[in-house]
Coordinates of C-alpha atoms in Angstrom, one line a residue:
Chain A
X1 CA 115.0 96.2 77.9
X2 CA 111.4 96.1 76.1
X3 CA 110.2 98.2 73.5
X4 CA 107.2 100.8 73.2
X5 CA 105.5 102.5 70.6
X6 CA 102.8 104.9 70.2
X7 CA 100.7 106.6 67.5
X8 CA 98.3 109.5 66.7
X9 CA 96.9 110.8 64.4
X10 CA 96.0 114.1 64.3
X11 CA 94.3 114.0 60.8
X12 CA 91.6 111.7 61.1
X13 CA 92.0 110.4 57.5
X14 CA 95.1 108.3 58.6
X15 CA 92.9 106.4 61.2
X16 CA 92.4 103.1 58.9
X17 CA 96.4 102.3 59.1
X18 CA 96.3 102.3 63.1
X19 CA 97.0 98.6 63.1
X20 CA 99.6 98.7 60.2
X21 CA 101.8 101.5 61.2
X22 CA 101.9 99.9 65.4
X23 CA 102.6 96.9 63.3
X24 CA 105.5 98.6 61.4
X25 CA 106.2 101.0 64.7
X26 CA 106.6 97.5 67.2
X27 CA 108.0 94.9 65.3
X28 CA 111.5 96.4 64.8
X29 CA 111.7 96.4 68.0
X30 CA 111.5 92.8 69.0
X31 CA 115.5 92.4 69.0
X32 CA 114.2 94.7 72.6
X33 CA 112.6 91.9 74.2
X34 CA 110.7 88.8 72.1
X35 CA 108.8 87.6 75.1
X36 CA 105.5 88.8 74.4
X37 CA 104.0 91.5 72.6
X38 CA 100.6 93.8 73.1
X39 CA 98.4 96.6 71.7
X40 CA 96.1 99.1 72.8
X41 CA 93.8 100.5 70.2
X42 CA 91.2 103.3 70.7
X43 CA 88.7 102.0 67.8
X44 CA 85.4 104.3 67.5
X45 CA 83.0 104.4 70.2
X46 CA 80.3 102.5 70.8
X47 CA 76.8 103.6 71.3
X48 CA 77.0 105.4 75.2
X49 CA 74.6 103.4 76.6
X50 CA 77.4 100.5 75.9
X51 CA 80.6 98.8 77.0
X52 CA 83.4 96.8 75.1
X53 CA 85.1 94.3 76.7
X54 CA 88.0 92.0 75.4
X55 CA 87.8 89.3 77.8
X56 CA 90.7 86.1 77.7
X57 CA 89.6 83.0 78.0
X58 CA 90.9 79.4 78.6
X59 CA 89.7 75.7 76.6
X60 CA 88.2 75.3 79.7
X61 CA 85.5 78.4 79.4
X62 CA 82.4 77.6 77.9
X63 CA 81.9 81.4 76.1
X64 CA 77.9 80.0 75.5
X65 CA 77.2 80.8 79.0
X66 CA 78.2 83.9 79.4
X67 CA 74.4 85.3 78.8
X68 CA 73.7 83.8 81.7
X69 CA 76.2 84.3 84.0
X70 CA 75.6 87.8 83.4
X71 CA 72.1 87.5 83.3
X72 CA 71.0 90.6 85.6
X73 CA 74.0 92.4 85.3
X74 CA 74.2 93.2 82.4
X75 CA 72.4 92.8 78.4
X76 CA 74.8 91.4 75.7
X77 CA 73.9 93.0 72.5
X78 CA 77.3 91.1 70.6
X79 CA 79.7 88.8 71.2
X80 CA 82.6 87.3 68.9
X81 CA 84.5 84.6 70.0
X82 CA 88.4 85.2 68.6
X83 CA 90.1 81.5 69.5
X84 CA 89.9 81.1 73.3
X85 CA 88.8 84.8 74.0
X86 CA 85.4 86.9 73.5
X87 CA 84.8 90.2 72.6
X88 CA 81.8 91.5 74.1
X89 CA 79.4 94.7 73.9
X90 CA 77.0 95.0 76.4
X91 CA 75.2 96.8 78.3
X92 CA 75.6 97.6 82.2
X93 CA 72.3 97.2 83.6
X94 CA 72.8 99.5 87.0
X95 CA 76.1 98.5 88.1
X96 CA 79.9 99.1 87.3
X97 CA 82.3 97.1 85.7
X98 CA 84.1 96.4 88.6
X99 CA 81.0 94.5 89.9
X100 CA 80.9 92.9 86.7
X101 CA 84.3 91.7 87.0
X102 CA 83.4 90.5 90.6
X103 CA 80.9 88.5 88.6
X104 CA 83.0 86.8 85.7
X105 CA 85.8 85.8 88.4
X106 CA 83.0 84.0 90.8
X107 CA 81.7 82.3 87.8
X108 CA 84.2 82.3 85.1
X109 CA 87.7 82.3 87.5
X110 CA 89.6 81.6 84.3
X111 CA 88.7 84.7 82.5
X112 CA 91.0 87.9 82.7
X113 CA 89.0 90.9 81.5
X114 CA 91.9 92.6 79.3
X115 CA 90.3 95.3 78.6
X116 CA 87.0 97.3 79.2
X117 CA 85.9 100.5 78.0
X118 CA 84.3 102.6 75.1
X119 CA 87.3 102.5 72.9
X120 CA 90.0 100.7 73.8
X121 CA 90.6 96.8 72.9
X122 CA 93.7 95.6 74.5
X123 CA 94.9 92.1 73.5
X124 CA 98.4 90.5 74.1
X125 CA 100.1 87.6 73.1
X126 CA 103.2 85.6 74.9
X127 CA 104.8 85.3 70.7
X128 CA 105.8 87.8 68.4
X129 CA 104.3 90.9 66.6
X130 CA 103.6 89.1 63.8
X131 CA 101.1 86.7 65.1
X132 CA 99.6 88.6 67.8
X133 CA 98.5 91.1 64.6
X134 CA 97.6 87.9 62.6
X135 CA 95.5 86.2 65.2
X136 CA 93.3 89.0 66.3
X137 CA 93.4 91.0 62.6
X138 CA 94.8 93.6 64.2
X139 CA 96.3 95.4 61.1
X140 CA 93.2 95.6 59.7
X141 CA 92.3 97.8 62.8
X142 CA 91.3 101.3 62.2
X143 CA 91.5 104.1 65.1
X144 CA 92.6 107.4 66.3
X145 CA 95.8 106.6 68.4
X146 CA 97.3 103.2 70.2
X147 CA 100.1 101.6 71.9
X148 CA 102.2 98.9 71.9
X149 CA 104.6 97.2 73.5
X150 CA 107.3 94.1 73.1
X151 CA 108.3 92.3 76.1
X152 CA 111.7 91.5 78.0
X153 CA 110.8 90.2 81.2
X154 CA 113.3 91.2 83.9
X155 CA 111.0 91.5 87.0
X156 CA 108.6 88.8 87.0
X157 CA 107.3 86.0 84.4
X158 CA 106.5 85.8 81.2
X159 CA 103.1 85.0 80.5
X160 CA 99.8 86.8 79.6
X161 CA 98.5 88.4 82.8
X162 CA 102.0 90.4 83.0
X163 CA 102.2 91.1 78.8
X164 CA 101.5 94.7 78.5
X165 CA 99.6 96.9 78.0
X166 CA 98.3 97.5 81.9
X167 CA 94.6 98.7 82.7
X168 CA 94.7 102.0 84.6
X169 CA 90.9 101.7 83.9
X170 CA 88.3 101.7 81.4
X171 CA 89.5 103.3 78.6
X172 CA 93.0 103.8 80.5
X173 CA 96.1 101.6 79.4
X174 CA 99.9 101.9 79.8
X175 CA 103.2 100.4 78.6
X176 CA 106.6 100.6 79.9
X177 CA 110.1 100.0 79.2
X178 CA 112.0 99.4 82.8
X179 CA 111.9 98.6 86.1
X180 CA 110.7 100.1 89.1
X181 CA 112.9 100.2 91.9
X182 CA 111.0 101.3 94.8
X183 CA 107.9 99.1 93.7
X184 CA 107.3 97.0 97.0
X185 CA 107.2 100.7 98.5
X186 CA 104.3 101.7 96.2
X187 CA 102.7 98.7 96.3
X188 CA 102.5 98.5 99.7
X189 CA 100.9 101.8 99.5
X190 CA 98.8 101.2 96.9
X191 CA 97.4 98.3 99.0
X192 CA 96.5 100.1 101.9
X193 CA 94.5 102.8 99.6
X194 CA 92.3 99.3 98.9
X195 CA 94.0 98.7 95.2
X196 CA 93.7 95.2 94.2
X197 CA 97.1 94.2 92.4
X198 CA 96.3 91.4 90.0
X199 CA 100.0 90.6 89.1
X200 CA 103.6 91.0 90.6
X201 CA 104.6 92.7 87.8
X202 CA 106.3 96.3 88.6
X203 CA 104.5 97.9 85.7
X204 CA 101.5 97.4 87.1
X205 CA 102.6 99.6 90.0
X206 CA 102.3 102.7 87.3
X207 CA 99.0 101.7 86.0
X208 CA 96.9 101.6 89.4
X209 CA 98.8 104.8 90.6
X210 CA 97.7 106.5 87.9
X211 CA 93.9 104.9 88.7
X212 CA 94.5 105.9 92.2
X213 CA 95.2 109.8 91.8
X214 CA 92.6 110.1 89.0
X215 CA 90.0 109.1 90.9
X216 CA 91.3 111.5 93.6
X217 CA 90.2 114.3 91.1
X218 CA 93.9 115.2 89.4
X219 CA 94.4 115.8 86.0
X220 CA 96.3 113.6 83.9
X221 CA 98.9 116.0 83.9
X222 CA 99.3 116.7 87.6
X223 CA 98.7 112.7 88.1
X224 CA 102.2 112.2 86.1
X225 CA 103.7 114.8 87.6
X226 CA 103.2 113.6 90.9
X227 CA 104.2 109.8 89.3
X228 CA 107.9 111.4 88.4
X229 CA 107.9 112.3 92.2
X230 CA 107.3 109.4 93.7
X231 CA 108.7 106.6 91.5
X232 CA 112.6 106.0 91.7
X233 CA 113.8 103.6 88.8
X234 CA 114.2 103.7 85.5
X235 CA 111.2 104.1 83.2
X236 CA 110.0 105.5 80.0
X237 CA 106.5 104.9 79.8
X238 CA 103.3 105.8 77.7
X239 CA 99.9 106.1 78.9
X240 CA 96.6 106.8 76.6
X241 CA 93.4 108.0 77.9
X242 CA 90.4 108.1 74.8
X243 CA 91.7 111.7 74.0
X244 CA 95.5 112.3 75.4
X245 CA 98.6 110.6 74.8
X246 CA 101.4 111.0 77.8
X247 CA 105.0 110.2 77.6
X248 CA 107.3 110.2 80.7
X249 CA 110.5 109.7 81.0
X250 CA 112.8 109.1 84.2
X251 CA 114.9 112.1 85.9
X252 CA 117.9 110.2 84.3
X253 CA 116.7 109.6 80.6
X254 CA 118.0 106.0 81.3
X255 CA 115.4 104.4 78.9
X256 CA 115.2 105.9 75.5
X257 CA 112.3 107.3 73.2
X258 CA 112.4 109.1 69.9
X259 CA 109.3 111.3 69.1
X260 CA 108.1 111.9 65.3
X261 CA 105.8 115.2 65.3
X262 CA 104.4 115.7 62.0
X263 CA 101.1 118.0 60.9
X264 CA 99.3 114.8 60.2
X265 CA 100.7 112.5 63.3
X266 CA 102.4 111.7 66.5
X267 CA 104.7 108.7 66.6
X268 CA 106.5 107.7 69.8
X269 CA 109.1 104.8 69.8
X270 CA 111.6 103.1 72.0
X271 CA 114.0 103.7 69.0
X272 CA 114.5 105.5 65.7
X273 CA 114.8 103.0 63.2
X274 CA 110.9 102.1 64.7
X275 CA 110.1 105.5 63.0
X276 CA 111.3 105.0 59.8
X277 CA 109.2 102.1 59.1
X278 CA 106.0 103.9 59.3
X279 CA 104.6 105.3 55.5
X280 CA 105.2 108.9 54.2
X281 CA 107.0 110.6 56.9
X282 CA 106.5 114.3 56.3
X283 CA 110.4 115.4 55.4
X284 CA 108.8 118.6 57.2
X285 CA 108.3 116.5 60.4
X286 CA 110.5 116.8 63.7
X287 CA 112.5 114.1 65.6
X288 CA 113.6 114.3 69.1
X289 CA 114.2 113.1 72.1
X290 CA 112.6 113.8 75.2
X291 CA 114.6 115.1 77.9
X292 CA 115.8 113.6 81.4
X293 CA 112.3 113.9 83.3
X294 CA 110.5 115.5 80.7
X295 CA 106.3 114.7 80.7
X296 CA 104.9 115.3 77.0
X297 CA 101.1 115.3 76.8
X298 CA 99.3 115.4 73.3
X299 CA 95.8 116.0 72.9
X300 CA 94.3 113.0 70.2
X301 CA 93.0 114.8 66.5
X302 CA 94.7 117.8 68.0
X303 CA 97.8 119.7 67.2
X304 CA 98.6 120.6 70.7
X305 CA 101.6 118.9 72.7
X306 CA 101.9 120.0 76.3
X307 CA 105.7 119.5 77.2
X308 CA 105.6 119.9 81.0
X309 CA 108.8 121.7 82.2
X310 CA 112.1 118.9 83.1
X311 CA 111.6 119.1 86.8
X312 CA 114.1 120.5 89.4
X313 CA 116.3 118.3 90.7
X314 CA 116.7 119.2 94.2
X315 CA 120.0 118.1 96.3
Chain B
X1 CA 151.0 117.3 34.6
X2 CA 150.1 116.1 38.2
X3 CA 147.9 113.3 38.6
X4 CA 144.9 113.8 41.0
X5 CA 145.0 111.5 43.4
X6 CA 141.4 109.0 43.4
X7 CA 140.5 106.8 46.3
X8 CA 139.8 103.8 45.5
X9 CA 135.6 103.7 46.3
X10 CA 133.2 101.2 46.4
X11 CA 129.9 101.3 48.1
X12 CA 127.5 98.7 50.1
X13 CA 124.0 98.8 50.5
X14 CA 122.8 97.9 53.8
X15 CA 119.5 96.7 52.8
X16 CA 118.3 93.3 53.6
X17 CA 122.0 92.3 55.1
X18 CA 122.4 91.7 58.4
X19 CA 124.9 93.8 60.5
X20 CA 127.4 91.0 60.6
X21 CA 127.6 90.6 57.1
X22 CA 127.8 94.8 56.6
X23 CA 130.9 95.0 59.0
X24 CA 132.8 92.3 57.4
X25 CA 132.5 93.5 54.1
X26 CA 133.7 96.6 55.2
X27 CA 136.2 94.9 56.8
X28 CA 137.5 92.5 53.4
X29 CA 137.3 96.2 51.6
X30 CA 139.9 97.1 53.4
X31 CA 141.9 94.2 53.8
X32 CA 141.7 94.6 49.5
X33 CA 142.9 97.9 49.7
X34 CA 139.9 100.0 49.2
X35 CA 140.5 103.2 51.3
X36 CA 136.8 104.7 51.1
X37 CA 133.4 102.7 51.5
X38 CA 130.0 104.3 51.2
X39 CA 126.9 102.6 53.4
X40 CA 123.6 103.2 51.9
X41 CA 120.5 102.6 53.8
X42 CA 122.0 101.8 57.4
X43 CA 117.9 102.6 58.3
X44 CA 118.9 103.2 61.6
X45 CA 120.9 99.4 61.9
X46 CA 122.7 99.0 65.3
X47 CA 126.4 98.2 65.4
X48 CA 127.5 99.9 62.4
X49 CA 131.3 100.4 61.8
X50 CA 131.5 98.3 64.5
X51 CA 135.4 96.9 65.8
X52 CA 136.8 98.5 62.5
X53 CA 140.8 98.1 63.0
X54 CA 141.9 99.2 59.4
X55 CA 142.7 102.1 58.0
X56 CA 139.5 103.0 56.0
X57 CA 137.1 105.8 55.7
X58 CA 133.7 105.2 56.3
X59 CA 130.6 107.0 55.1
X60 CA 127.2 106.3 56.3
X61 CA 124.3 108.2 54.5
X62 CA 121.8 108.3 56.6
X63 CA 121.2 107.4 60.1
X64 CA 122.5 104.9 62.5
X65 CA 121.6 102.9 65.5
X66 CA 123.4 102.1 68.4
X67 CA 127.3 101.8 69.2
X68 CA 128.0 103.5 65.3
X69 CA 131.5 103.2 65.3
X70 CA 132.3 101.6 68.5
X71 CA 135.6 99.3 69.6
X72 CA 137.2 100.7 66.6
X73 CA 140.7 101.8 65.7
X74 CA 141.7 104.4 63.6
X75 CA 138.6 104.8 61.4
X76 CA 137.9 107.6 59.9
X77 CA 133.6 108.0 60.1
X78 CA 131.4 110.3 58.9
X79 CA 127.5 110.0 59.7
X80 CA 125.1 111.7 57.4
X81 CA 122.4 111.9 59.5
X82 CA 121.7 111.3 63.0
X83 CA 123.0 108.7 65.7
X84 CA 121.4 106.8 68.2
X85 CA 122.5 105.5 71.4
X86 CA 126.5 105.0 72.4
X87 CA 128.0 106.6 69.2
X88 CA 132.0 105.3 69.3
X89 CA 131.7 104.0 72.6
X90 CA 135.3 102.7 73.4
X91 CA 136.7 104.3 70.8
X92 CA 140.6 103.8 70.9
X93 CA 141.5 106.1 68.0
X94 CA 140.5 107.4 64.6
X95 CA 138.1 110.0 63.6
X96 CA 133.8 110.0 63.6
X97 CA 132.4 113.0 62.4
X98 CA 128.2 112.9 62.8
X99 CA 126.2 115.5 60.6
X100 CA 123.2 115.2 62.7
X101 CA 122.4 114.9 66.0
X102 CA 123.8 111.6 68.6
X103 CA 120.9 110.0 71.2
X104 CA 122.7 109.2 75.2
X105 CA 126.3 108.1 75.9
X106 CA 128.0 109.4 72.8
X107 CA 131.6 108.7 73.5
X108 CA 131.0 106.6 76.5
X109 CA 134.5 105.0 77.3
X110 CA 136.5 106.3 74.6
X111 CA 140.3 106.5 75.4
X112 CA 141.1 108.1 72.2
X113 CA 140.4 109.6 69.1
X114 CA 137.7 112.4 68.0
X115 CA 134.1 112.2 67.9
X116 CA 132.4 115.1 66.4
X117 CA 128.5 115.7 66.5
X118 CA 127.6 118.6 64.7
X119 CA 124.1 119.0 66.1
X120 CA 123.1 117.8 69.9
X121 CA 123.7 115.2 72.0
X122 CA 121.2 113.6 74.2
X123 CA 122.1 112.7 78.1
X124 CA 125.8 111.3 79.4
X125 CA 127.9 112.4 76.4
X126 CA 131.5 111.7 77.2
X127 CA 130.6 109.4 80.1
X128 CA 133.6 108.2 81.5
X129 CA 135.6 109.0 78.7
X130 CA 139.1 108.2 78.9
X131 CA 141.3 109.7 76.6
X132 CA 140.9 111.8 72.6
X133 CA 138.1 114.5 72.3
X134 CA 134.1 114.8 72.1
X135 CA 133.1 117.8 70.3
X136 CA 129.0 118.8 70.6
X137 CA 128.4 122.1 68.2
X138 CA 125.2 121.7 70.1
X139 CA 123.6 121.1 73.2
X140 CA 124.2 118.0 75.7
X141 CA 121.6 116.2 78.0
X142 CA 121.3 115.3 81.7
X143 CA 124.5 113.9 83.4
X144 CA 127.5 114.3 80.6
X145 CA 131.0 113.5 81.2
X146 CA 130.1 111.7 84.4
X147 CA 132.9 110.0 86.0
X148 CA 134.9 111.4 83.0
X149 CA 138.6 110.0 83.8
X150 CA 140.8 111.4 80.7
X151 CA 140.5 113.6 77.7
X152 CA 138.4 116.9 76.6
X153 CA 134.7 117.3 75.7
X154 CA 134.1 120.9 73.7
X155 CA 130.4 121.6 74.3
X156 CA 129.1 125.0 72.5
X157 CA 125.7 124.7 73.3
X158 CA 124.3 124.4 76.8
X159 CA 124.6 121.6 79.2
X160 CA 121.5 119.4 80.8
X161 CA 121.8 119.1 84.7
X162 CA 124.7 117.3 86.8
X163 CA 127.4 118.3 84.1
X164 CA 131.0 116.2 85.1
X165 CA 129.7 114.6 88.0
X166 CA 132.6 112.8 89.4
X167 CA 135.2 113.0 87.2
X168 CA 138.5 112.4 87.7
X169 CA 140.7 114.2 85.0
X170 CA 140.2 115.6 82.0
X171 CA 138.7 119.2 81.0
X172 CA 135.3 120.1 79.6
X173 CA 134.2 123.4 78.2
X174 CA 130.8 124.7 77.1
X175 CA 130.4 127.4 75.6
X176 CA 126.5 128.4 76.8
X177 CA 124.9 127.6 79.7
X178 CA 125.4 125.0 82.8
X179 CA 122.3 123.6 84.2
X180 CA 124.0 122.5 87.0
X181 CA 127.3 120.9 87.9
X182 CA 127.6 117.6 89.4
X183 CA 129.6 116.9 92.7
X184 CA 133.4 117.6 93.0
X185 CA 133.1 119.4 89.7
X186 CA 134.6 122.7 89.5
X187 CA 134.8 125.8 87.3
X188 CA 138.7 126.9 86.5
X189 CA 140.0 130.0 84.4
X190 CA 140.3 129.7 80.6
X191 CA 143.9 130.0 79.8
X192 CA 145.6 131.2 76.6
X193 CA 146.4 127.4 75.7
X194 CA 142.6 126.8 76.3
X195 CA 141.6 129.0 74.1
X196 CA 144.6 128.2 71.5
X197 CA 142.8 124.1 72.2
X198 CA 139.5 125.3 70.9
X199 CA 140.3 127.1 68.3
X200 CA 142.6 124.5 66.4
X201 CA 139.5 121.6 67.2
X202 CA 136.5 123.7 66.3
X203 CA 138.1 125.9 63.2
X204 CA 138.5 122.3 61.3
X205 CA 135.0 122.1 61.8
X206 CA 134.4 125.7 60.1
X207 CA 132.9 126.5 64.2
X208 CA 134.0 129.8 64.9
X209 CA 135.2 129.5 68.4
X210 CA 135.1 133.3 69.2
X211 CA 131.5 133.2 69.5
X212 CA 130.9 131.4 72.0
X213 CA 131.6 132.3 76.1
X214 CA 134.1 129.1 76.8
X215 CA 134.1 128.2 80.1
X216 CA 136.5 125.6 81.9
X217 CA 134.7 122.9 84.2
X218 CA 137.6 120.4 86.0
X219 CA 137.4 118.1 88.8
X220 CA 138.1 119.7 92.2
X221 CA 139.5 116.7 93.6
X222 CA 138.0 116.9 96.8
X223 CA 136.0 113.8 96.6
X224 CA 139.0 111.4 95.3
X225 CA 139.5 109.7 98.5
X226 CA 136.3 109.2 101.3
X227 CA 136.5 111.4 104.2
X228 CA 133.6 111.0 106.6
X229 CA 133.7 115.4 107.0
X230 CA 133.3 115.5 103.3
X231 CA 129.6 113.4 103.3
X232 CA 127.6 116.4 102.4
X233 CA 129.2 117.3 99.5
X234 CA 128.4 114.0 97.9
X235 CA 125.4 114.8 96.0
X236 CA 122.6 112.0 96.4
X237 CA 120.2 110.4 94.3
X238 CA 117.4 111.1 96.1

């Protein structure tokens, strides 16, 4: 078991309580899985010449020489140090961010970039809601949509690499509730397509197939399509791109999710009583539950929901 | 001049107690005497009515969480509102009644009583049921009454793919449309005690049975003992 949430907001005037209501939306759901808990929040942009990154760091990093080390690479216009980590905006100066990662690990092989993007901060925590929200400030976070997840480790350890949320890529994150069953399968596959696995988590499996068939030119939509094909297990999972929200559930339903659809938000959880924590739920609002293999796709600030059709089971 | 007859009544509210301490109380009401107990704000609390053994009628206003009225005997439930996963699983008798809707594996085990959900029920209602009788007004998900050994389910509404995959004994009847049957299922002729069935269960839940186009899905027993010959009819996973 673990839990998952997710929020939208289709009426941009609700942004400011992102951090409270994943707050209110995650914490129920501890009793799920205490082992660790994260968040991915899509905050506003930054300028588009820039890049955030939330990057984790050890006592043993020395965050005062990080001009340096990516003198050349890039121009840090701000940096705040949060305990051990940094939070970074920058700018790339004529290269990607996967040469900048190749950068941090040669110099700073401690770090773990956790997140990098325009809009989304990820940051995880091996300890409870509660004090992941309190050491980062996190309910003080305002934002258009997010994720979260809470943590019951069944398929590899418990620590911070493996908390969720995953990086599909920048901007991209995912959480999941359950295991994948033909994961060595995938990964193996994964590998030979040149994918770098940084973890032996399964979830992670989701996350780089996903990065994998986007950058072969699909659709979000056809990419989890094609996901529901190919991965046998048991999963309910939620994956946020800066302007879509996706929710897929297993051809079995075997993991569960409750969606609230009101005129002012989205709210996605692993369980109901999640959803009655949040604030003024609209009494004209909808609850449901996805069906067995059912892909739901909303569209962030929008009041569209594409529910892709359950697919055919074949025999 | 007759008196009317009053139940004695008393009411807990769930807030800020933990399930352990609802279900006992619930539990010392009866042992008292007290024949009806409200719940207010179960806010979606797992285990509710959990185990309950004694005569007592239970009302929950609102909505529950998981296993509502689960391992008991001889309750009599009602849910005012909607139900999440394995509502009155192992249910051995008694009566639950859910105004709302039940999430996956709503009378998962139950060997006997009757579970009523007056709105739909997600994926593997009636899974493995043993014994008493699962009523969905509405629709049920993916896979129900798999490996269904005893009992009936009523289903008005439609049935998700892989309906009574595997089942043993037992009848099931929906009333609107079959995705898909699982293996060794089998539709069978609605008889005039079938129909006799439905109307007793679903008029004392003011359901008109009439309306609906009952039909009659049993086990074909072809799959009860392994015969190499009979491989293909196995339906696989993958």
């Amino acid at each position: 078991m673990c839990g998952i949430a997710g929020i939208i907001y289709r009426d941009s005037q609700k942004n400011s309580r992102l951090g409270r209501d994943l707050l209110r939306a995650i914490a129920p759901l501890e009793s799920r899985g205490p082992d660790s808990c994260g968040v991915g929040v899509y905050r506003p942009e930054v300028r588009h010449s820039e890049t955030k990154l939330v990057l984790r760091g050890t006592a043993q990093v020395d965050w005062q020489k990080l001009p340096q080390v990516l003198n050349g690479w890039a121009k840090i216009v701000e940096t705040k140090q949060i305990d051990l980590d940094c939070w970074v905006r920058l700018e790339l100066q004529n290269c990607t961010i996967d040469d900048l990662k190749v950068q941090l690990a040669k110099h700073f092989p401690q770090v773990h970039l956790q997140s990098s993007g325009q809009q989304l901060e990820v940051y995880k925590e091996v300890n409870d809601a509660a004090s992941l929200f309190a050491k980062y400030n996190l309910a003080e976070f305002a934002g258009s949509h997010g994720l979260a997840h809470t943590r019951m480790a069944t398929e590899s350890m418990v620590d911070n690499l493996r908390a969720h949320p995953f990086m599909v890529a920048p901007d991209m994150c995912i959480v999941h509730n359950g295991q994948i069953a033909n994961y060595h399968k995938l990964r193996f596959e994964l590998e030979r397509q040149g994918i770098e696995f940084e973890t032996d988590n399964d979830s992670e499996a989701i996350a780089l197939y996903l990065r994998v068939q986007l950058l072969q030119g699909m659709t979000l939509e056809t990419a989890l399509a094609n996901l529901s094909q190919d991965f046998d297990g048991t999963y309910t999972f939620l994956v946020a791109t800066p302007d879509k929200v996706g929710l897929v559930r297993d051809k079995y339903a075997a993991k569960p999710a409750v969606i609230y659809e009101s005129e002012t938000m989205v709210a996605i959880a692993s369980e109901y009583r999640a959803l009655l924590n949040i604030p003024d739920l609209d009494p004209r609002g909808s609850f449901r539950e996805p069906d067995a293999g059912e892909i739901n796709v909303w569209s962030v600030g929008s009041s569209s929901t594409k529910t892709l059709p359950a697919r055919v089971i074949s025999y | 001049m007759q008196q009317p007859t009053v139940l004695k009544e008393t009411v807990i509210d769930c807030e800020g107690l933990s399930t352990q301490e609802i279900n006992q109380r619930v539990k010392a009401l009866a042992a008292e005497g007290i024949e009806r107990v409200k719940l207010l704000n179960p806010a979606g609390k797992h285990n509710l009515a959990v185990g309950i053994v004694e005569p007592i009628e239970i009302e929950i206003i609102g909505s529950a969480g998981y296993y509502c009225g689960g391992l008991s005997s001889g309750l009599n439930l009602e849910v005012l509102g909607n139900c999440s996963w394995s509502l009155g699983e192992n249910l051995m008798d008694g009566q639950i009644i859910v105004r709302g809707n039940a999430s996956a594996n709503a009378g998962a085990t139950a060997s006997g009583g009757r579970i009523s959900i007056l709105g739909n029920a997600g994926a593997r209602a009636g899974i493995s049921l043993k014994g008493g009788t699962l009523i969905v007004a509405g629709n049920v998900g993916y896979g129900s009454a798999f490996m269904m050994q005893q009992g009936r389910i009523v289903i008005c509404g439609d049935a998700g793919d892989n309906l009574a995959d595997s089942i043993y004994e037992g009848a099931i009847y929906v009333g609107g449309n079959i995705a898909s049957l699982g293996a060794d299922a089998k539709l069978e002729p609605m008889t005039a005690q079938d129909w006799q069935f439905l109307e007793t269960e679903l008029n004392s839940l003011e359901i008109n049975f009439a309306e609906y186009d009952f039909k009659k899905i049993v086990s074909a027993k072809e799959l009860h003992h392994f015969k190499a010959q009979d491989w293909f009819k196995f339906k696989d996973a993958y």
